[in-house]
Coordinates of C-alpha atoms in Angstrom, one line a residue:
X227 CA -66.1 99.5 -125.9
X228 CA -63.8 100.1 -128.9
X229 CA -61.6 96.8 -127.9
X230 CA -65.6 95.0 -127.6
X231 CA -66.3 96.3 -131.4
X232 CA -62.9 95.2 -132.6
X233 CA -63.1 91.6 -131.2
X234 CA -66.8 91.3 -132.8
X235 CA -65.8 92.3 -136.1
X236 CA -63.2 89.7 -136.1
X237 CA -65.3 87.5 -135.2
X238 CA -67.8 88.3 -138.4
X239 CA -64.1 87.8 -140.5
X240 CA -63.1 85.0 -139.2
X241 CA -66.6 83.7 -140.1
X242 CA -66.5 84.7 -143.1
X243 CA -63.6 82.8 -143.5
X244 CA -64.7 79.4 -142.2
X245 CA -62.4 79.5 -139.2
X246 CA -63.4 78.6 -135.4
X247 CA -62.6 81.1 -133.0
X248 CA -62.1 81.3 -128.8
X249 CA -62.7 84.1 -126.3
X250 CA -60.3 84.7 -123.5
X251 CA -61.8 86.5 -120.8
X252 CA -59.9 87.9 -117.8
X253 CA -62.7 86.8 -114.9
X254 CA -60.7 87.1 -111.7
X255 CA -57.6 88.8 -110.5
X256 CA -56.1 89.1 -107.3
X257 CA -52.8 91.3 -106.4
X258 CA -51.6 93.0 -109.6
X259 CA -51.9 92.2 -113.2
X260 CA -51.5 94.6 -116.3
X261 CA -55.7 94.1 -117.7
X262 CA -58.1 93.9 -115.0
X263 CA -61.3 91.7 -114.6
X264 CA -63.4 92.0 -118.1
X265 CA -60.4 92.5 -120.4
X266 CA -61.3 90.4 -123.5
X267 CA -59.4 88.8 -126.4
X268 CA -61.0 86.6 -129.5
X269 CA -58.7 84.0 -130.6
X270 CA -59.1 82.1 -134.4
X271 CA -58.1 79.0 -135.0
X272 CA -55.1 80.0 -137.4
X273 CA -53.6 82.2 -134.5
X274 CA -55.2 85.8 -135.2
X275 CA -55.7 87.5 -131.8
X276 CA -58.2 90.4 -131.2
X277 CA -58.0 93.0 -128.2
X278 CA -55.8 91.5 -125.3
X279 CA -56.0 89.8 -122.0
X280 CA -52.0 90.5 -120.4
X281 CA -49.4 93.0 -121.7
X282 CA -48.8 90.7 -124.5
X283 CA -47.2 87.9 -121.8
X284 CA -49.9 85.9 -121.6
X285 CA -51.2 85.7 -124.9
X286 CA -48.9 82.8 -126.8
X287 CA -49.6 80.4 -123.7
X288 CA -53.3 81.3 -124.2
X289 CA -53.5 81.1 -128.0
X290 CA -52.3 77.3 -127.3
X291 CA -55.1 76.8 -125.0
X292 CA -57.6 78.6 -126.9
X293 CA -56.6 75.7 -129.8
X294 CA -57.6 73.2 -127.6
X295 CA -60.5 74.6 -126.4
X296 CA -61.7 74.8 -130.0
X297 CA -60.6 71.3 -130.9
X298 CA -62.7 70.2 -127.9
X299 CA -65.3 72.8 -128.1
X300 CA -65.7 72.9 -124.2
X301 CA -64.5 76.2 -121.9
X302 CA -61.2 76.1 -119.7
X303 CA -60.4 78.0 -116.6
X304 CA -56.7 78.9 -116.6
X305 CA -55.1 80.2 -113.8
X306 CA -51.4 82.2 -114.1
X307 CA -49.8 82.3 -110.8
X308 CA -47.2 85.1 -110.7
X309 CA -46.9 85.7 -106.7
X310 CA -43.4 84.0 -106.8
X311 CA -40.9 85.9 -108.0
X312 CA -39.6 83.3 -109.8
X313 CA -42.4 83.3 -112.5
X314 CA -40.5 82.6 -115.5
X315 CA -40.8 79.3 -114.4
X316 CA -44.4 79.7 -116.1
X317 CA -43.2 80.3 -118.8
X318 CA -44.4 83.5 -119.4
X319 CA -42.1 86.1 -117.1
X320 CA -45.1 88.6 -115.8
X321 CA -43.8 90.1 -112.9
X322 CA -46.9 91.3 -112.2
X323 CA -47.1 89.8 -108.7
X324 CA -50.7 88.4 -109.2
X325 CA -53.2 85.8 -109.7
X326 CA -54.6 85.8 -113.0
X327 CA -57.9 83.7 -113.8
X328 CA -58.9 83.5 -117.7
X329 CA -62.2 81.8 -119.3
X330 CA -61.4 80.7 -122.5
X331 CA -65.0 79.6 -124.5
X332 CA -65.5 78.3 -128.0
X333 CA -67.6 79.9 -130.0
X334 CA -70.5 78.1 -131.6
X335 CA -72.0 80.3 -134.0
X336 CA -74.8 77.8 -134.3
X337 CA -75.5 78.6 -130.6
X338 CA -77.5 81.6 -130.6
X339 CA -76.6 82.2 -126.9
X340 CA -72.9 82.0 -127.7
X341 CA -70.8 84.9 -126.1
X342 CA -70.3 86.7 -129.0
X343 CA -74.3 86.5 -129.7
X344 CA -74.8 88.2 -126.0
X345 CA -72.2 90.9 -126.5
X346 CA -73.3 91.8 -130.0
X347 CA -76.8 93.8 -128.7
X348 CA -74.5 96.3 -126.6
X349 CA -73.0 97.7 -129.7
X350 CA -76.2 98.4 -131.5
X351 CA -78.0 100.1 -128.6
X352 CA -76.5 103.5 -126.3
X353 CA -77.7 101.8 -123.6
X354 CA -76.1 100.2 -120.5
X355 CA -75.8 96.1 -120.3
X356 CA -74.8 93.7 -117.3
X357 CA -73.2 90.5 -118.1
X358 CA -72.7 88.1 -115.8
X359 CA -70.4 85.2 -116.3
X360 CA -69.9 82.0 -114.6
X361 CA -67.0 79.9 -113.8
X362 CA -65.6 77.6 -111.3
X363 CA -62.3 78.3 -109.5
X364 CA -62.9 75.3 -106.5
X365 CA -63.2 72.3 -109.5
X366 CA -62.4 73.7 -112.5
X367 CA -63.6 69.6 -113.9
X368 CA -67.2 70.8 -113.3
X369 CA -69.1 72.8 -115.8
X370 CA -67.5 76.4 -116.6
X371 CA -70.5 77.8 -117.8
X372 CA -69.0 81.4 -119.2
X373 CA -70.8 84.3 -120.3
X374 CA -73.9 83.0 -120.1
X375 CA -76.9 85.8 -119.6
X376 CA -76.8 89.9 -120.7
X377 CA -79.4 91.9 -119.0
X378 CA -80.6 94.6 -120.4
X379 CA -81.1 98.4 -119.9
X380 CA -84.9 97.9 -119.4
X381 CA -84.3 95.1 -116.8
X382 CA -85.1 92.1 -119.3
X383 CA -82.6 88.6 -119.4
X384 CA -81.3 87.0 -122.0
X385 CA -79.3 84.0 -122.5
X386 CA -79.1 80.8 -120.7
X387 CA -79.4 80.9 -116.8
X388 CA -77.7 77.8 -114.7
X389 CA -80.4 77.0 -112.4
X390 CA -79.4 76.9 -109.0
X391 CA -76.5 79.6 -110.0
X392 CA -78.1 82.4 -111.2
X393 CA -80.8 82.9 -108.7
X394 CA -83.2 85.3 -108.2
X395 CA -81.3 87.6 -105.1
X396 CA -78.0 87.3 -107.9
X397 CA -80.3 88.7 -110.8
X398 CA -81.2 91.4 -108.0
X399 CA -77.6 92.3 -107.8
X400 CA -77.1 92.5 -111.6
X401 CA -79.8 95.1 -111.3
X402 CA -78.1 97.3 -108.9
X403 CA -75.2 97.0 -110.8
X404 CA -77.2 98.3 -114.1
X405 CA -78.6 101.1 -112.0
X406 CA -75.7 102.0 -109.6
X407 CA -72.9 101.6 -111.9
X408 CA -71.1 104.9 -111.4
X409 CA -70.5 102.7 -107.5
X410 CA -70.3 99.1 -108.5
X411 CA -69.1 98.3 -111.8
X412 CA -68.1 95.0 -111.2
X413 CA -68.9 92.5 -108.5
X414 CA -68.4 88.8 -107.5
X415 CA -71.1 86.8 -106.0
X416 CA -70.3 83.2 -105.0
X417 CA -73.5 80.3 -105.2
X418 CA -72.7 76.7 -105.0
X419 CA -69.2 76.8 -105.2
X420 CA -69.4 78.9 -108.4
X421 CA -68.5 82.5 -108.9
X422 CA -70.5 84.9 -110.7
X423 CA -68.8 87.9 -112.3
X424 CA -70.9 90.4 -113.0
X425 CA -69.9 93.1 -115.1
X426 CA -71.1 96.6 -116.0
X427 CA -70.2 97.4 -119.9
X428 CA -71.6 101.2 -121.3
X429 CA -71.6 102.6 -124.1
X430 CA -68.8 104.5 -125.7
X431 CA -68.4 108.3 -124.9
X432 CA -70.1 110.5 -127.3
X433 CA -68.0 113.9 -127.5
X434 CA -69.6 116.7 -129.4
X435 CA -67.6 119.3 -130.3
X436 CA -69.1 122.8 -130.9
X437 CA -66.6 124.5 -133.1
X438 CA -64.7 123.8 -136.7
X439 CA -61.5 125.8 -136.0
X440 CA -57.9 123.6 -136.7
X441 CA -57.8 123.1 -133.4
X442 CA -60.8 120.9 -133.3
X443 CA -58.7 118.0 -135.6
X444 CA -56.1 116.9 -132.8
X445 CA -59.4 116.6 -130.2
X446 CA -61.1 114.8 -133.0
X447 CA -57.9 112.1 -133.8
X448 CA -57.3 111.5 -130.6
X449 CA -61.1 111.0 -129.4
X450 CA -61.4 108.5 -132.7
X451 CA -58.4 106.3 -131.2
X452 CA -60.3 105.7 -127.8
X453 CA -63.1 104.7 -129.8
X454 CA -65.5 107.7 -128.9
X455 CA -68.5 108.4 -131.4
X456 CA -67.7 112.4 -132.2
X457 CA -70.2 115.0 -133.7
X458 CA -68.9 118.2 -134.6
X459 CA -70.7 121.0 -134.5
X460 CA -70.5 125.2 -136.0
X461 CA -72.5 127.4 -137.6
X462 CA -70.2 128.4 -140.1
X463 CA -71.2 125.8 -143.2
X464 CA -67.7 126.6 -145.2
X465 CA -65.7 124.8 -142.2
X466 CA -68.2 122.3 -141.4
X467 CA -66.7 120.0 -144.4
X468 CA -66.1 116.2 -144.4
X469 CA -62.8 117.3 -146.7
X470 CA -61.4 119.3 -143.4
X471 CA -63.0 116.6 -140.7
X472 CA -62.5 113.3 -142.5
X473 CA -62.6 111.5 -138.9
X474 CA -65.5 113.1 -137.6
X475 CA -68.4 110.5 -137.1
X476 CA -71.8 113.7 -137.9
X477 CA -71.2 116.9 -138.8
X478 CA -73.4 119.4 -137.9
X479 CA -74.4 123.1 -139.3
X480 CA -76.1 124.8 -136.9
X481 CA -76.5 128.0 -135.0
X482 CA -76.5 127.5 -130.9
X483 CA -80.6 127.1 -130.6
X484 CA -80.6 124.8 -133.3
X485 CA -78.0 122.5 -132.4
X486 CA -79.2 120.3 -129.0
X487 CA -82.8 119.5 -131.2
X488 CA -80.3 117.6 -133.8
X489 CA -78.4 115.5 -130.8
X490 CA -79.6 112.8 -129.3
X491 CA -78.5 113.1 -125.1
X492 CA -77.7 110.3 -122.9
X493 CA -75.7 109.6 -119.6
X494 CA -72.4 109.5 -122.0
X495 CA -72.2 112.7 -124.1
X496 CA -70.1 115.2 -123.2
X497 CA -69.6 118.5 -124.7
X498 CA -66.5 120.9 -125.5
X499 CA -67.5 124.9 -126.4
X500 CA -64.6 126.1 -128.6
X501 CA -66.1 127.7 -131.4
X502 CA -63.7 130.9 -130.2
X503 CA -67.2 133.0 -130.5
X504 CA -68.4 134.4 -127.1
X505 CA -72.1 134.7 -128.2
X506 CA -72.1 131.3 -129.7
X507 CA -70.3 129.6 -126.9
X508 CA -72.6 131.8 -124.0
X509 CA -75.8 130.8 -126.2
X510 CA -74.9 127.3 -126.2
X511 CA -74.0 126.8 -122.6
X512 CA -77.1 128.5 -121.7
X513 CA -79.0 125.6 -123.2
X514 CA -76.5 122.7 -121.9
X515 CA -76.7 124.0 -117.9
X516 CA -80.0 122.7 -117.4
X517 CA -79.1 119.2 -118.9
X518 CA -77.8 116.3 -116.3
X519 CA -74.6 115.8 -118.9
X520 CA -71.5 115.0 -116.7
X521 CA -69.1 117.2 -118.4
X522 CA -69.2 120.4 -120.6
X523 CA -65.7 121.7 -121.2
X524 CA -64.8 125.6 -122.0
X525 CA -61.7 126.6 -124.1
X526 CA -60.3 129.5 -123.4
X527 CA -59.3 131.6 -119.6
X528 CA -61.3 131.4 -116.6
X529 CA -62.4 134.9 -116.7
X530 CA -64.4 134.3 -119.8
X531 CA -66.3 131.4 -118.4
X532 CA -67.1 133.4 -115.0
X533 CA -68.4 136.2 -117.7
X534 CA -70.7 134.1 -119.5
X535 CA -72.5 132.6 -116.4
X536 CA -72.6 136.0 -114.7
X537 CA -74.3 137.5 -118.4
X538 CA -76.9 134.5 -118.3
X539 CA -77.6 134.9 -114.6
X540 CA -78.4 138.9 -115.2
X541 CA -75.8 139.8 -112.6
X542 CA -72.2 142.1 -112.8
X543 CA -69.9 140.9 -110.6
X544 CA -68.6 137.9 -112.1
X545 CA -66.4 136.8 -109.0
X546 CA -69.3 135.9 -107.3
X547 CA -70.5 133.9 -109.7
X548 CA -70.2 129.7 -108.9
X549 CA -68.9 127.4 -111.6
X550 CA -71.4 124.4 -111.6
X551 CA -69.8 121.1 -110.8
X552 CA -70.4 119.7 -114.3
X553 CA -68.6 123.0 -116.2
X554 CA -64.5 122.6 -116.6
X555 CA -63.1 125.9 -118.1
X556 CA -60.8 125.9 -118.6
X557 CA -61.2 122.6 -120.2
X558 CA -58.3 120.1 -119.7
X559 CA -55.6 119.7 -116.9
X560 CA -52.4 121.1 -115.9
X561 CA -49.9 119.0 -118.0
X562 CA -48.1 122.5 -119.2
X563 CA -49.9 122.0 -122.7
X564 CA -49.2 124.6 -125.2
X565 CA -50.0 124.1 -128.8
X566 CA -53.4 122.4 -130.0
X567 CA -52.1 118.6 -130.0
X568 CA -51.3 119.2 -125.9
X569 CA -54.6 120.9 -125.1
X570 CA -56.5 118.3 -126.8
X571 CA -54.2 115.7 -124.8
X572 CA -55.5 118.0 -121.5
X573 CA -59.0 117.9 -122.4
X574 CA -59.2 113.9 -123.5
X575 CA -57.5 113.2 -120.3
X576 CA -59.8 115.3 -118.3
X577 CA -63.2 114.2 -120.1
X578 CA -61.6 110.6 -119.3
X579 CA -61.3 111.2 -115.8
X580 CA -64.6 112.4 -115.1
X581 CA -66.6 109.9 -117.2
X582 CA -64.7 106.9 -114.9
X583 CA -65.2 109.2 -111.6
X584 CA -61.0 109.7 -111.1
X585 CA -59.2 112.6 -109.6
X586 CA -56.9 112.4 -112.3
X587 CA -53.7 111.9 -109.7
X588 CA -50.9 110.2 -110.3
X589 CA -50.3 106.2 -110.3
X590 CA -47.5 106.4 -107.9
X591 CA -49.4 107.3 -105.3
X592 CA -52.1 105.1 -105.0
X593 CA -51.6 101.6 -103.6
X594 CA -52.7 99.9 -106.9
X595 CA -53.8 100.6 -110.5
X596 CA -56.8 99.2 -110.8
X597 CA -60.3 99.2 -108.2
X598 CA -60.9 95.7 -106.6
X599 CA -63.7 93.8 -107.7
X600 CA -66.6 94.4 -104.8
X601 CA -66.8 90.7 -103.3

């Protein structure tokens, strides 16, 4: 979502500016590539890229295109072929052994449908959005029609629908997408020789920190550079301070009762207790448990989690006491961190992980990088 903000505020500069600007969209991709389906880049007329499409291979030979795509005003499906081993003869030396299918659209700011227009609404709202996009991989001389339609969180469409494309059992599956995301993020759907990407885009994650201590600043920095919305959260009002959490997006003085009124809760906030206070932490878990948040990290030893739920279940021996599926503590994983840069690295790992539904295991022992499209 950060890469999404990025390329729209570029957009709103390079309008300021007078200049015409592209999209590049990665659409399709089969065998390996370095940015998978969804993978975005805005492109202005003077050579200024936003967000990226490749590794940084791909994007002079697209920038090129992109030019003429403006000049013309009318999208182009490129396809980068990089099976053969011998890819430099593209040009462009992947080596990613994989077929790569970008949409590159003008951008009409006249057009109040334009790409840019449909993406723009997913930024203002927390709420989750389906675009489906349209292009043609059998003729690529017939219409590429591009992001053409956003649905909503409440169901509703906007944008232009291709009749005959779009039809009503592919607007069903947009809408299991919206509401089974966490399964099927991103799916293909073929319909008269065109092939419909629909896409599952959600808000950024919302960490909420409960606890001012120096420790918090390396959790906050590194949060800030993936783009996450963070609130932070104490009672103590001298360390609750814009001067000492300049990156912080609320700050929040509060003791553990009065804190969850304040938030506003949705399928992408997370929490992480480190306030180093046992009564505030206990207090404030208390009140989290019953919420259907995804992940509420502990700092601190496992015994001290296992004494805080066996304290707010009224019960004494704490080894029998179940760690609920949605509770890490201790918060982050087993990278050997030590000091409070590494255990923020742990814990931003971990929260990443379990928003995207991964084990966390390493890339060299899985087949691929990246899920396959549901076809």
């Amino acid at each position: 979502m950060k890469e999404l903000q990025e390329i729209i505020n570029a957009f709103d500069a390079a309008q300021a500016h007078g200049k015409q600007t592209a999209l590049a969209t990665v659409v399709h991709v089969e065998g390996s590539s370095y940015r998978r389906a969804g993978a975005r880049m805005l492109v202005t007329d003077d050579g200024q890229l936003t967000g990226a499409i490749s590794g940084g291979c791909l994007e002079g030979d697209a920038l090129r295109k992109a030019r003429l795509v403006m000049a013309e005003q009318k999208p182009m499906l490129v396809t980068y072929d990089t099976t053969d081993d011998d890819d430099a003869k593209l040009g462009v030396g992947l080596g990613c052994n994989g077929i790569i299918q970008i949409l590159i659209e003008p951008i009409n700011p006249e057009d109040s449908n334009n790409p840019i227009a449909l993406l723009r609404p997913i930024l203002a709202n927390r709420e989750n959005a389906v675009v489906i996009t349209v292009f043609n991989m059998n003729d690529r001389q017939q219409r590429q029609y591009g992001t053409c339609m956003l649905v909503n969180a409440n169901g509703t469409y906007t944008g232009n629908r291709p009749q005959g494309i779009v039809t009503d059992e592919l607007a069903v599956y947009a809408l299991q997408v919206l509401q089974f995301g966490d399964q099927y993020n991103k799916i293909y759907r073929n319909a008269n020789g065109y092939t419909c990407f629909i896409e599952l885009l959600q808000p950024a994650i919302a960490l909420v920190i409960a606890g001012a201590g120096n420790d918090a600043l390396p959790l906050i920095q590194m949060a800030k550079v993936l783009g996450w919305h963070v609130t932070l959260a104490d009672g103590r009002a001298n360390y609750v301070t814009a001067a000492r959490f300049p990156s912080a997006d609320t700050l929040i003085t509060a003791r553990p009762d009065e804190l969850l009124p304040q938030l506003t809760i949705d399928a992408r906030t997370v929490f992480m207790l480190m306030t180093h206070n046992f009564n505030y932490d206990m207090s404030l878990l208390k009140n989290l448990l019953p919420l259907a948040v995804k992940y509420i990290g502990i700092l601190g030893p496992k015994k001290r989690l296992s004494r805080m739920l066996a304290e707010l279940a009224g019960v004494e021996a704490e080894d029998e006491i179940a760690i609920p599926a949605n509770v890490y503590g201790p918060a982050g994983l087993n990278l050997g961190s030590e000091d409070a840069g590494e255990i923020a690295l742990s814990i931003i790992a971990q929260i990443q992980g379990v928003m995207n539904n991964k084990d966390a295991q390493p890339l060299r022992e899985k087949g691929y990088i990246h899920e396959r499209g549901v076809v």
